[in-house]
mmCIF file of C-alpha atoms in Angstrom:
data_model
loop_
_atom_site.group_PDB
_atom_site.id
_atom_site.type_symbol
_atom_site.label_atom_id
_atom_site.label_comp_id
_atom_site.label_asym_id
_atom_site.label_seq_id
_atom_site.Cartn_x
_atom_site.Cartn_y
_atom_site.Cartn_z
ATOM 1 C CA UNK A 94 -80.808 29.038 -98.573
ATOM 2 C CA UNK A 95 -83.630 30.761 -96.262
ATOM 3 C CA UNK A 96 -83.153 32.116 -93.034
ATOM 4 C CA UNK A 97 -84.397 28.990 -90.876
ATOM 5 C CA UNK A 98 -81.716 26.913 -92.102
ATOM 6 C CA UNK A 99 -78.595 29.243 -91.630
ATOM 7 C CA UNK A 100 -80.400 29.769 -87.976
ATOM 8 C CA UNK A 101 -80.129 26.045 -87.574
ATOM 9 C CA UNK A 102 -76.611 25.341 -89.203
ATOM 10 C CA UNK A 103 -75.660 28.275 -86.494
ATOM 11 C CA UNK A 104 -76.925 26.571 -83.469
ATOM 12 C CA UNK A 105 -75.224 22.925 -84.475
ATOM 13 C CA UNK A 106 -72.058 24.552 -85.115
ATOM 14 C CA UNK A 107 -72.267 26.213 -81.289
ATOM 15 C CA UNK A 108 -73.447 22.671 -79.933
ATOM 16 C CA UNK A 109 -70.241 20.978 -81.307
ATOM 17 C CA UNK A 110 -68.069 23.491 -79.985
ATOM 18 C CA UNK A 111 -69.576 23.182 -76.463
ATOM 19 C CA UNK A 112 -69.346 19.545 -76.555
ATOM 20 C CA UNK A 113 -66.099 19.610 -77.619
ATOM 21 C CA UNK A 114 -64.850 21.749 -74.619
ATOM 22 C CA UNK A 115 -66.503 19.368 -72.135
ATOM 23 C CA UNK A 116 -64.730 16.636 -73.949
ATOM 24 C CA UNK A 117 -61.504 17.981 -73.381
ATOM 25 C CA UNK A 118 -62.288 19.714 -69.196
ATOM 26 C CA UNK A 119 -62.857 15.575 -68.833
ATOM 27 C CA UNK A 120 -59.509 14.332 -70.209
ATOM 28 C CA UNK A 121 -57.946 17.629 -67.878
ATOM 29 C CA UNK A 122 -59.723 15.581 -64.751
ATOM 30 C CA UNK A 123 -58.632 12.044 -65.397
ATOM 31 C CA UNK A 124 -55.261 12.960 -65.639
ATOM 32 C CA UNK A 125 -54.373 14.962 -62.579
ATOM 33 C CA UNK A 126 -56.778 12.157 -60.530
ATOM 34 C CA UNK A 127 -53.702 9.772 -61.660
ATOM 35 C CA UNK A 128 -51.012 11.965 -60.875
ATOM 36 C CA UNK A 129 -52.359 12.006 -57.572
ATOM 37 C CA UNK A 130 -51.834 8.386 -56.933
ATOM 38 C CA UNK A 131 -49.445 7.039 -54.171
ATOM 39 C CA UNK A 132 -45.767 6.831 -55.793
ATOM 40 C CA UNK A 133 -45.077 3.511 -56.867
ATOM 41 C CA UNK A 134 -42.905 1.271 -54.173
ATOM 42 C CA UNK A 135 -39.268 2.278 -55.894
ATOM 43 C CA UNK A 136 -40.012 5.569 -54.595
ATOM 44 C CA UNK A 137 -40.961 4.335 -51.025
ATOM 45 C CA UNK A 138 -38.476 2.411 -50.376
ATOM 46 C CA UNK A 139 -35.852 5.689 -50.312
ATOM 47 C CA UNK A 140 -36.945 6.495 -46.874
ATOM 48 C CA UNK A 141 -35.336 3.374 -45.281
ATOM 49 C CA UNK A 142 -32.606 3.787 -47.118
ATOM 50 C CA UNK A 143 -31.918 7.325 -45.846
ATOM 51 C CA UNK A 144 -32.765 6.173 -42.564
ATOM 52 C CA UNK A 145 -29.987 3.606 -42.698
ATOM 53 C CA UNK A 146 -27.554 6.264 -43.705
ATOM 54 C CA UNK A 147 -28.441 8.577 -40.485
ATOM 55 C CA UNK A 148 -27.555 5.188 -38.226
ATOM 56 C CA UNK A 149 -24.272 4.734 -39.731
ATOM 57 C CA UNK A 150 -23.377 8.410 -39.154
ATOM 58 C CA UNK A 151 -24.515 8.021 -35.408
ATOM 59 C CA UNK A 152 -22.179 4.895 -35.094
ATOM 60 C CA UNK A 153 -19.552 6.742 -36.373
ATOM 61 C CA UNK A 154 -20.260 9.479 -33.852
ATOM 62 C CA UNK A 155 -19.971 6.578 -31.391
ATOM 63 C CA UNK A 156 -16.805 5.834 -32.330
ATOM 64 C CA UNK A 157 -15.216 8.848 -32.352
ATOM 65 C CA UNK A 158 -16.337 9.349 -28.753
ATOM 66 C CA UNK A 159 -14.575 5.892 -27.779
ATOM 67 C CA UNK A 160 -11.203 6.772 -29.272
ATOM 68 C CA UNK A 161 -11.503 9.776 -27.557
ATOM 69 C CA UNK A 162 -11.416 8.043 -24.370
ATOM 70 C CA UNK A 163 -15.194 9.017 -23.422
ATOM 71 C CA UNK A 164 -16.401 5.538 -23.580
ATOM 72 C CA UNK A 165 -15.441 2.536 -20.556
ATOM 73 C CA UNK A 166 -13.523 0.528 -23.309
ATOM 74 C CA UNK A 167 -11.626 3.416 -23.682
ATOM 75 C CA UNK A 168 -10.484 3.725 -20.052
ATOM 76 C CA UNK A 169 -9.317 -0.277 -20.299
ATOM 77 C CA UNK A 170 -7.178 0.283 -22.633
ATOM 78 C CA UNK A 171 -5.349 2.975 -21.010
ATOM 79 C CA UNK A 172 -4.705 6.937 -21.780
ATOM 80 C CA UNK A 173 -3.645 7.907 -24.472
ATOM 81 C CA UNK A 174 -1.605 11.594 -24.979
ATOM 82 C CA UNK A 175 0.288 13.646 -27.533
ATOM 83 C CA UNK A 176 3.619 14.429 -26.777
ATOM 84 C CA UNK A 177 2.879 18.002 -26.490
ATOM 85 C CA UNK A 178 -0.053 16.791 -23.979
ATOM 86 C CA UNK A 179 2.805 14.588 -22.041
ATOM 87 C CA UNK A 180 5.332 17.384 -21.406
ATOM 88 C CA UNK A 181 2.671 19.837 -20.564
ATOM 89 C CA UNK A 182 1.170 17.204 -17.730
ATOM 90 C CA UNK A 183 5.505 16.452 -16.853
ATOM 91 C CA UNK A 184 4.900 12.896 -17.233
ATOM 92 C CA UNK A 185 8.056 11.000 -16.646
ATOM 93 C CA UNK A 186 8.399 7.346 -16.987
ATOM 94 C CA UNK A 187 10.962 5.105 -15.047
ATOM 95 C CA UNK A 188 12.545 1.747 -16.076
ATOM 96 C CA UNK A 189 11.719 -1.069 -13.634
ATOM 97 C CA UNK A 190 13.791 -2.635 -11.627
ATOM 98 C CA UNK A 191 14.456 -6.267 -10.855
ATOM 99 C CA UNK A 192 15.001 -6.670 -7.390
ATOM 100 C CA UNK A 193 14.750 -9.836 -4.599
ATOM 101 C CA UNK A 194 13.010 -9.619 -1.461
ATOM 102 C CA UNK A 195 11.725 -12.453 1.111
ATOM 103 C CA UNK A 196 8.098 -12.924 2.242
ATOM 104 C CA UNK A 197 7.536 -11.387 6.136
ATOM 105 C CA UNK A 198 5.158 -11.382 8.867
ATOM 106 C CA UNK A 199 3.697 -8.439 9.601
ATOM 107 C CA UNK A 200 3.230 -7.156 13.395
ATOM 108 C CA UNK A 201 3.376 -4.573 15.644
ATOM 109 C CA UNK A 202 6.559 -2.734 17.837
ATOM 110 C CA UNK A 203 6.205 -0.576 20.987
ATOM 111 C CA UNK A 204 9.199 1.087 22.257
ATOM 112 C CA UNK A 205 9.883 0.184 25.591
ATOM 113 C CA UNK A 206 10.972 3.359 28.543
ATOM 114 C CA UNK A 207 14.672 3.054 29.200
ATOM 115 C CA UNK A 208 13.551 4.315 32.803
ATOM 116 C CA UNK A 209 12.062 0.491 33.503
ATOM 117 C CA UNK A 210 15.300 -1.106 32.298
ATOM 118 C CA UNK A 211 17.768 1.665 34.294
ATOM 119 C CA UNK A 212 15.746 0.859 37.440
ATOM 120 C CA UNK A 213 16.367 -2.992 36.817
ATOM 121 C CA UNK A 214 19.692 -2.969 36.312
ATOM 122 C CA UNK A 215 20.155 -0.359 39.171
ATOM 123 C CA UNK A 216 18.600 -2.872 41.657
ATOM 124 C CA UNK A 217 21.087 -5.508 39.889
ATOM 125 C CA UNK A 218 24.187 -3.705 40.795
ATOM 126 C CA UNK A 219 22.987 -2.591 44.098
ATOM 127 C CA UNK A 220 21.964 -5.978 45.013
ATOM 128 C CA UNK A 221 25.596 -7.443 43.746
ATOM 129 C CA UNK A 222 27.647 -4.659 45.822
ATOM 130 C CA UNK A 223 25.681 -5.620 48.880
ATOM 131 C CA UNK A 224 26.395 -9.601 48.268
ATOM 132 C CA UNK A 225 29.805 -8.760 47.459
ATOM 133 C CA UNK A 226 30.216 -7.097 50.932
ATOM 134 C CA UNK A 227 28.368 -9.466 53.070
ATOM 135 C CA UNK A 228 30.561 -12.097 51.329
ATOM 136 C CA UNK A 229 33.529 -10.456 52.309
ATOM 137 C CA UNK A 230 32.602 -9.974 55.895
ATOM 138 C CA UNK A 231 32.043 -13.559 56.557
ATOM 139 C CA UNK A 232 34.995 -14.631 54.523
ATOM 140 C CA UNK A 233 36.809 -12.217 57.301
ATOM 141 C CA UNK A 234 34.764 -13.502 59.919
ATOM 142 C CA UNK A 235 35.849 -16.734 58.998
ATOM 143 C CA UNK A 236 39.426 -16.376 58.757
ATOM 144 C CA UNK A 237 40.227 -14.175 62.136
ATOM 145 C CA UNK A 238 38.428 -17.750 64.198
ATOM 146 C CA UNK A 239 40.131 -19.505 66.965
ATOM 147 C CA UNK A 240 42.711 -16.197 66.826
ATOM 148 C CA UNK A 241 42.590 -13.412 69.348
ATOM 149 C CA UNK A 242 40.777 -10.570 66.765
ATOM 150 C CA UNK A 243 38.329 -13.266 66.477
ATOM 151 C CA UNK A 244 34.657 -11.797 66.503
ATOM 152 C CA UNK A 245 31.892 -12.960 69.279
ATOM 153 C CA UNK A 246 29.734 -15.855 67.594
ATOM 154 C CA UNK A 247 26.566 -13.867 67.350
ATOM 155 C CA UNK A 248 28.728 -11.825 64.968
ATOM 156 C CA UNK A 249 29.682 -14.293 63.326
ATOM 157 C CA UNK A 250 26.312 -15.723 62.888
ATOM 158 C CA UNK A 251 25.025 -11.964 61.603
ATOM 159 C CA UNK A 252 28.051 -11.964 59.156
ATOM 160 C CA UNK A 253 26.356 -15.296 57.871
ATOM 161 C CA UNK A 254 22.727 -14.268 58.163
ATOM 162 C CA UNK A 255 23.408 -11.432 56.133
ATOM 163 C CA UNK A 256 25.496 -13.120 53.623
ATOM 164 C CA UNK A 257 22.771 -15.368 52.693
ATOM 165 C CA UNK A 258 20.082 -12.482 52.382
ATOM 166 C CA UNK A 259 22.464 -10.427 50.531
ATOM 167 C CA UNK A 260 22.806 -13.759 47.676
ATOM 168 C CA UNK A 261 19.184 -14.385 47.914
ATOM 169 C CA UNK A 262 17.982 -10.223 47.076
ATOM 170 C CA UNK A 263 21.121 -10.674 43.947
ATOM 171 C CA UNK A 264 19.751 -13.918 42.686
ATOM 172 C CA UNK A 265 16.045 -12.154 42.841
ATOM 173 C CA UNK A 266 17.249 -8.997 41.344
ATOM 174 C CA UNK A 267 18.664 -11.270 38.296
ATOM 175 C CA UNK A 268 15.435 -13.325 38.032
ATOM 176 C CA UNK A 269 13.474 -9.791 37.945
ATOM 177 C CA UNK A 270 15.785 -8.954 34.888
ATOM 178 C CA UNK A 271 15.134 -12.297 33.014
ATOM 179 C CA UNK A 272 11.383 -12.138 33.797
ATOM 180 C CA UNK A 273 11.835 -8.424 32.316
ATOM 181 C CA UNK A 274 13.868 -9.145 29.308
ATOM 182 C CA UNK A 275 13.881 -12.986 28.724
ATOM 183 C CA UNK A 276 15.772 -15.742 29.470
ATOM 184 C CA UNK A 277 18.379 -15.332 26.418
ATOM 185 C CA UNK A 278 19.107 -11.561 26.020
ATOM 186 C CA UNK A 279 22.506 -10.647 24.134
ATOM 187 C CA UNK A 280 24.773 -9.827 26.858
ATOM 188 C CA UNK A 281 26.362 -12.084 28.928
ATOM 189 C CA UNK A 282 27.234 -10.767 32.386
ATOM 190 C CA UNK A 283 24.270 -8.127 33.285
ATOM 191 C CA UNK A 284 26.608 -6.380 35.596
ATOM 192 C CA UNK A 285 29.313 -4.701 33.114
ATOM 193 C CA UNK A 286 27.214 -5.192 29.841
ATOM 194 C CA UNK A 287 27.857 -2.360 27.254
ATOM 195 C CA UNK A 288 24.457 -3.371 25.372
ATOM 196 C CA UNK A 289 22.794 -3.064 28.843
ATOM 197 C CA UNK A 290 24.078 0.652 29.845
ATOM 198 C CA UNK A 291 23.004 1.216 26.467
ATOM 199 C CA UNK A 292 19.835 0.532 26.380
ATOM 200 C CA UNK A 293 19.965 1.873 30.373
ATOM 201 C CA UNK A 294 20.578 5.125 29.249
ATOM 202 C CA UNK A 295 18.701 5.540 26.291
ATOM 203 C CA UNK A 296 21.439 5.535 23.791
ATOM 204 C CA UNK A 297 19.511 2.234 22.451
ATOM 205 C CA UNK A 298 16.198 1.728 22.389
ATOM 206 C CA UNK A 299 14.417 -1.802 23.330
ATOM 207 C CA UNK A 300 11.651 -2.787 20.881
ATOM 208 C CA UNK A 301 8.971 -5.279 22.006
ATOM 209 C CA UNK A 302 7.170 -6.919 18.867
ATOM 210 C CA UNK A 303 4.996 -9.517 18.622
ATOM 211 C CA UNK A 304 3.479 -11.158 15.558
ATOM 212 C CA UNK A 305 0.291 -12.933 15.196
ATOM 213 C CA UNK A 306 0.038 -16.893 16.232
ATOM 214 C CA UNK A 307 0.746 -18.310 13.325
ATOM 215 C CA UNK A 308 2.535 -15.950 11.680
ATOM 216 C CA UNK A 309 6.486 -17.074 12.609
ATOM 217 C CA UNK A 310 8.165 -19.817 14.093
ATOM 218 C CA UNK A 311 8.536 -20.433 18.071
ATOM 219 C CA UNK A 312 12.069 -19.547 17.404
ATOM 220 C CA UNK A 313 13.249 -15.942 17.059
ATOM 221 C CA UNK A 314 13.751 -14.676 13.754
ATOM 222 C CA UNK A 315 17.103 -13.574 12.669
ATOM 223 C CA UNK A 316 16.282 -9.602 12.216
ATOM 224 C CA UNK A 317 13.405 -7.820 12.579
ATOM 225 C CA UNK A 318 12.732 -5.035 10.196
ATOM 226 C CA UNK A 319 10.776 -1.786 12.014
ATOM 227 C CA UNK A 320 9.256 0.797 10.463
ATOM 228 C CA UNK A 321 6.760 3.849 11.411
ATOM 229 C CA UNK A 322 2.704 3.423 10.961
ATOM 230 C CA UNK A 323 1.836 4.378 8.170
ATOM 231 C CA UNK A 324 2.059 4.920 4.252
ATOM 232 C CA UNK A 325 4.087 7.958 4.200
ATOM 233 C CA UNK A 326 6.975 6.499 6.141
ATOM 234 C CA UNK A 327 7.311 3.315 3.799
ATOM 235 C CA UNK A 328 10.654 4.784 2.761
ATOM 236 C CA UNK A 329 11.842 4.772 6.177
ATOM 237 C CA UNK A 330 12.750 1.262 8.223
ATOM 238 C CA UNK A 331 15.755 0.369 10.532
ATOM 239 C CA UNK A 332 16.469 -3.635 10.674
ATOM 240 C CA UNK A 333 17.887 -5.100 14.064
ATOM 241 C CA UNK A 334 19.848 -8.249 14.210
ATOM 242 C CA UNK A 335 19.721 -8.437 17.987
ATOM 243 C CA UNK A 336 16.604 -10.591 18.418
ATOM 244 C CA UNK A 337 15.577 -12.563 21.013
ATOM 245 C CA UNK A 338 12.585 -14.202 22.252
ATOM 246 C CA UNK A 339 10.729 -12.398 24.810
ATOM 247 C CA UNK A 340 7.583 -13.367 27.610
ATOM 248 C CA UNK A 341 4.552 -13.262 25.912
ATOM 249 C CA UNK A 342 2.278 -10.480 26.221
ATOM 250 C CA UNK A 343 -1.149 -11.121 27.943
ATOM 251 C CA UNK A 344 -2.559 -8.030 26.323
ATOM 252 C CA UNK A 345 -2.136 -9.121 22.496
ATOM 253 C CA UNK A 346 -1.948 -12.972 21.868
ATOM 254 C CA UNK A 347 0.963 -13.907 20.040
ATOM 255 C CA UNK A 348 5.008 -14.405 19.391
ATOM 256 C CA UNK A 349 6.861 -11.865 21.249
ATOM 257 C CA UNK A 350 10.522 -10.866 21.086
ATOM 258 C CA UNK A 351 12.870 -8.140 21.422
ATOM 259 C CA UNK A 352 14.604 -6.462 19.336
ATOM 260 C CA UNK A 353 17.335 -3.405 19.979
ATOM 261 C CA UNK A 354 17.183 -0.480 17.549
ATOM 262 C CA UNK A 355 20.411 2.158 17.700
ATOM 263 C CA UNK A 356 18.269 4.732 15.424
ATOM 264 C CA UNK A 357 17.774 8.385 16.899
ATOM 265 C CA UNK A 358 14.313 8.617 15.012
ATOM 266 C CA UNK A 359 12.071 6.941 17.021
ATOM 267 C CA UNK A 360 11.168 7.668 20.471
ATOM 268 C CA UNK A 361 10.054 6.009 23.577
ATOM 269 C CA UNK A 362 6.696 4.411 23.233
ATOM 270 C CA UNK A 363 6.647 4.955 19.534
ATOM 271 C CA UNK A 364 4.105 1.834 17.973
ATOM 272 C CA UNK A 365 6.130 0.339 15.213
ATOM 273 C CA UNK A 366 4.967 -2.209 12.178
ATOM 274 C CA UNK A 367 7.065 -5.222 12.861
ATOM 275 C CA UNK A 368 8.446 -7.385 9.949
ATOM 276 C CA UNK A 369 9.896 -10.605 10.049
ATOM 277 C CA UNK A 370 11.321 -13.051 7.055
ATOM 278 C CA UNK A 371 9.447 -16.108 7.119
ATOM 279 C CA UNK A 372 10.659 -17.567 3.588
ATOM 280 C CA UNK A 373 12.921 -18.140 0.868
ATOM 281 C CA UNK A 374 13.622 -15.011 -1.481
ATOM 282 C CA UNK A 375 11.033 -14.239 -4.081
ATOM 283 C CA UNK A 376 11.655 -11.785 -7.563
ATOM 284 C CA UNK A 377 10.168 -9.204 -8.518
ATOM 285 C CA UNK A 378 10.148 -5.384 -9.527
ATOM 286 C CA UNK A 379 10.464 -2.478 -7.966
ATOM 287 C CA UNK A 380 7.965 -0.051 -7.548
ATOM 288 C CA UNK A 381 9.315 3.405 -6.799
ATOM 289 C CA UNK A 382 7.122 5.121 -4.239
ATOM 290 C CA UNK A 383 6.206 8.222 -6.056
ATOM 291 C CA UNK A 384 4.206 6.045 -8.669
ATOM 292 C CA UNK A 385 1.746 4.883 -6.645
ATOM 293 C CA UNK A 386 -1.950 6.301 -6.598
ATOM 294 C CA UNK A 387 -4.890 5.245 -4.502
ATOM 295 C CA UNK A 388 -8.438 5.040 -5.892
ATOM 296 C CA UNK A 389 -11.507 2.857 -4.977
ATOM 297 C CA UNK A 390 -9.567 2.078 -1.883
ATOM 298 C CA UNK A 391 -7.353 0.329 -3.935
ATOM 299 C CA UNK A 392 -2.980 1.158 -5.159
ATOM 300 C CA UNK A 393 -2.465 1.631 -9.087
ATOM 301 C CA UNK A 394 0.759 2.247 -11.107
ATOM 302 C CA UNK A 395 0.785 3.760 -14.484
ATOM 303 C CA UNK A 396 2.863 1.970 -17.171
ATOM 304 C CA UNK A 397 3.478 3.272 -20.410
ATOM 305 C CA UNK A 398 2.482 -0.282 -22.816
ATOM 306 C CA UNK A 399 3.198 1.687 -26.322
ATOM 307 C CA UNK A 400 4.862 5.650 -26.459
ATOM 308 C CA UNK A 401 1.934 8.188 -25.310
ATOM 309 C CA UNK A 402 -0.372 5.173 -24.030
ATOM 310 C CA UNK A 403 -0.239 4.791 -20.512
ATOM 311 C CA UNK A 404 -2.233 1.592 -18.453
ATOM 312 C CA UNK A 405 -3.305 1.678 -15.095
ATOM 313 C CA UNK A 406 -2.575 -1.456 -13.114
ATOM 314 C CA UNK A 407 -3.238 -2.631 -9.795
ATOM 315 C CA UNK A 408 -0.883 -4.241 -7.360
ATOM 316 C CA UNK A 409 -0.110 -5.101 -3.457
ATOM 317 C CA UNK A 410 0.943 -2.683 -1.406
ATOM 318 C CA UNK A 411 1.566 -4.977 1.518
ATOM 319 C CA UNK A 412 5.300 -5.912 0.704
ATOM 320 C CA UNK A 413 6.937 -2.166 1.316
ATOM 321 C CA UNK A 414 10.876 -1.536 0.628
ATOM 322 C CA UNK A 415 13.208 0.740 1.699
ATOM 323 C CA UNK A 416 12.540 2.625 -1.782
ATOM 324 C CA UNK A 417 8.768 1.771 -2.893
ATOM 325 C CA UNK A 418 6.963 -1.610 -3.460
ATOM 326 C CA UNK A 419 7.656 -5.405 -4.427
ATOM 327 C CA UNK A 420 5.790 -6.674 -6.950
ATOM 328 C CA UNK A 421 5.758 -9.949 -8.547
ATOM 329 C CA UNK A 422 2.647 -9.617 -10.960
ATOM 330 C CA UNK A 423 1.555 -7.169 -13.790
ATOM 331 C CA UNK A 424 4.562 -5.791 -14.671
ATOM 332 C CA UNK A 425 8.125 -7.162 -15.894
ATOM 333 C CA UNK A 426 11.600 -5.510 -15.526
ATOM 334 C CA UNK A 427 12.311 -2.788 -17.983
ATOM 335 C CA UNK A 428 8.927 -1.590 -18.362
ATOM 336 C CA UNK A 429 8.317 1.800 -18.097
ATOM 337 C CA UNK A 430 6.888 3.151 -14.345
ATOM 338 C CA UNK A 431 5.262 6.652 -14.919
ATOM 339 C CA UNK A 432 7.020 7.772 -11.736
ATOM 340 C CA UNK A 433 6.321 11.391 -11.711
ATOM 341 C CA UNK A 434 2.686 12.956 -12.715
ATOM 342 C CA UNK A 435 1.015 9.810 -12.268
ATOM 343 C CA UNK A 436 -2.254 11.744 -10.197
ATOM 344 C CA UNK A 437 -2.594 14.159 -13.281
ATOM 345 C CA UNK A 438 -3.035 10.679 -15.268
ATOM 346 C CA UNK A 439 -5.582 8.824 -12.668
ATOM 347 C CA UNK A 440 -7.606 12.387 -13.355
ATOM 348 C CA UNK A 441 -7.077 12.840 -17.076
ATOM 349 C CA UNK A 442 -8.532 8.785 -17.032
ATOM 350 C CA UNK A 443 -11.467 9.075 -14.671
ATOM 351 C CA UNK A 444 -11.987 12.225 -16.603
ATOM 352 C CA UNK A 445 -11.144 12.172 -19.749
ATOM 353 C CA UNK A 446 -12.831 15.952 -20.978
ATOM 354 C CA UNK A 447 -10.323 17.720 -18.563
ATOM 355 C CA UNK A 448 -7.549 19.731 -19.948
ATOM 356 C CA UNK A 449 -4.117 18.900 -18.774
ATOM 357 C CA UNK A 450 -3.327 21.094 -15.728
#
């Protein structure tokens, strides 16, 4: 074999090799051009579904928050406490009490000056001496006529002048006390009554109340129950059972009547709340004073519905006792009153991240 065909054989072999290289650089291409493709749909739809999975664990975040008493269905349904949480706050629950009570009129007391009514009933026993002395100068007068002590007529006409103007200034003097005091006060004879020097000299006091039209009967009640102005002194009310109608007041239309009041804790012209039965006797529960809590301008009581879940509930503060409230709705007897602690409880509610004080 020459030279020119080894050459040749050579340069064929070289071509094949070259070609064979491209070949292969192309197949190299083609294949990461498909790898580069969009991932088929399986593989999209794993976002959504991861999505999905982040929403759940926000909703469970959610809840958590609620039954920690962070969310407003939390705060209707009441607070709810550990018992180490309980004693540390010195919550202490009450049972209720059943108790009776009758529905009244509210108005209003002033206690009257026992200087007015010692000056009447000084002017009613000086005006009684003098007709008892005129009285017995005429009867005198009288008797000693047509004898030789007899007096000269013009006496005698004096003796009977003054007589009558001694009766007349009396009967005034009584119709001043009547006007004063009404026409069916307690005592009997004005002159020697012991409720009259009593409430003469202080030792009782003379409560005018009157309640608006409307409100009672034209007749007077049977007892009046008085107590001081204002929330703090709910605890503290005197009841009189010496009523009686009195002239109505031309500064405040209404029913007035007086009432007598033997209590040392009220002074002269001391304003009063005036109550007055005006029904049949209702039931109900007692309230105990120290459970009540204002908010919103409005009275609450805790009651604990289930051990360490306490549930605010609103009631009417406008039938008072000696001892707390009357209620009739929201609560039964035996339920338990949170009677002591209950303002830690209004805060731990309205704010339900504070710690126990």
């Amino acid at each position: 074999m020459n030279a020119i065909t080894l050459t040749t054989l050579r340069r064929e072999a070289t071509l094949g090799l070259a070609a064979g290289a491209a070949v292969l650089l192309l197949l190299s291409g083609c294949h990461k051009a498909a790898s580069s493709e969009p991932p088929p749909a399986a593989a999209a739809d794993e976002k959504p579904a991861k999505a999905a999975g982040s929403d759940s664990e926000s909703d469970a975040k959610d809840a958590d928050a609620k039954d920690k008493g962070g969310g407003a269905e939390g705060a209707e349904e009441g607070v709810s406490l550990k018992p180490e949480e309980i004693d540390k706050m010195g919550i202490v629950t009450t049972e209720a009490r059943a108790i009776t009570s009758e529905p009244e009129a509210a108005g209003f007391g002033v206690v009257a000056p026992h200087e007015t009514i010692a000056q009447s009933v000084a002017e009613l026993r000086t005006a009684i001496a003098a007709a008892r002395q005129s009285h017995s100068a005429l009867e005198r007068s009288k008797r000693l006529a047509g004898t030789p002590g007899a007096m000269p007529a013009d006496t005698q006409e004096t003796a009977e002048r003054q007589a009558l103007t001694d009766e007349a200034a009396l009967e005034l003097a009584r119709q001043r006390l009547s006007s004063a005091f009404g026409q069916n006060p307690p005592w009997k004879n004005a002159a020697n009554s012991p409720e009259l020097s009593a409430l003469a000299s202080g030792q009782t006091k003379l409560v005018r109340v009157t309640f608006p039209l409307g409100s009672v009967d034209n007749e007077a009640p049977n007892r009046v129950r008085l107590a001081h102005i204002g929330i703090a002194q709910v605890g503290k009310s005197w009841e009189s059972h010496s009523v009686w109608r009195a002239p109505a007041d031309s500064t405040v239309p209404g029913r007035s009547f007086f009432a007598t009041l033997k209590s040392g804790e009220v002074s002269e012209g001391d304003h009063l709340m005036a109550y007055a039965p005006v029904g049949a006797p209702e039931s109900g529960v007692l309230v105990p004073a120290s459970a009540a809590v204002i908010s919103a301008g409005k009275f609450w009581f805790y009651v604990e519905e289930k051990p360490g879940t306490f549930v605010r509930t609103e009631f009417d503060p406008n039938r008072p006792t000696p001892d707390g409230y009357f209620v009739k709705e929201g609560i039964s007897p035996g339920d338990k009153i949170v009677t002591a602690s209950a303002g830690q409880l209004l805060a731990r509610e309205t704010n339900p991240s504070a710690e126990p004080e």
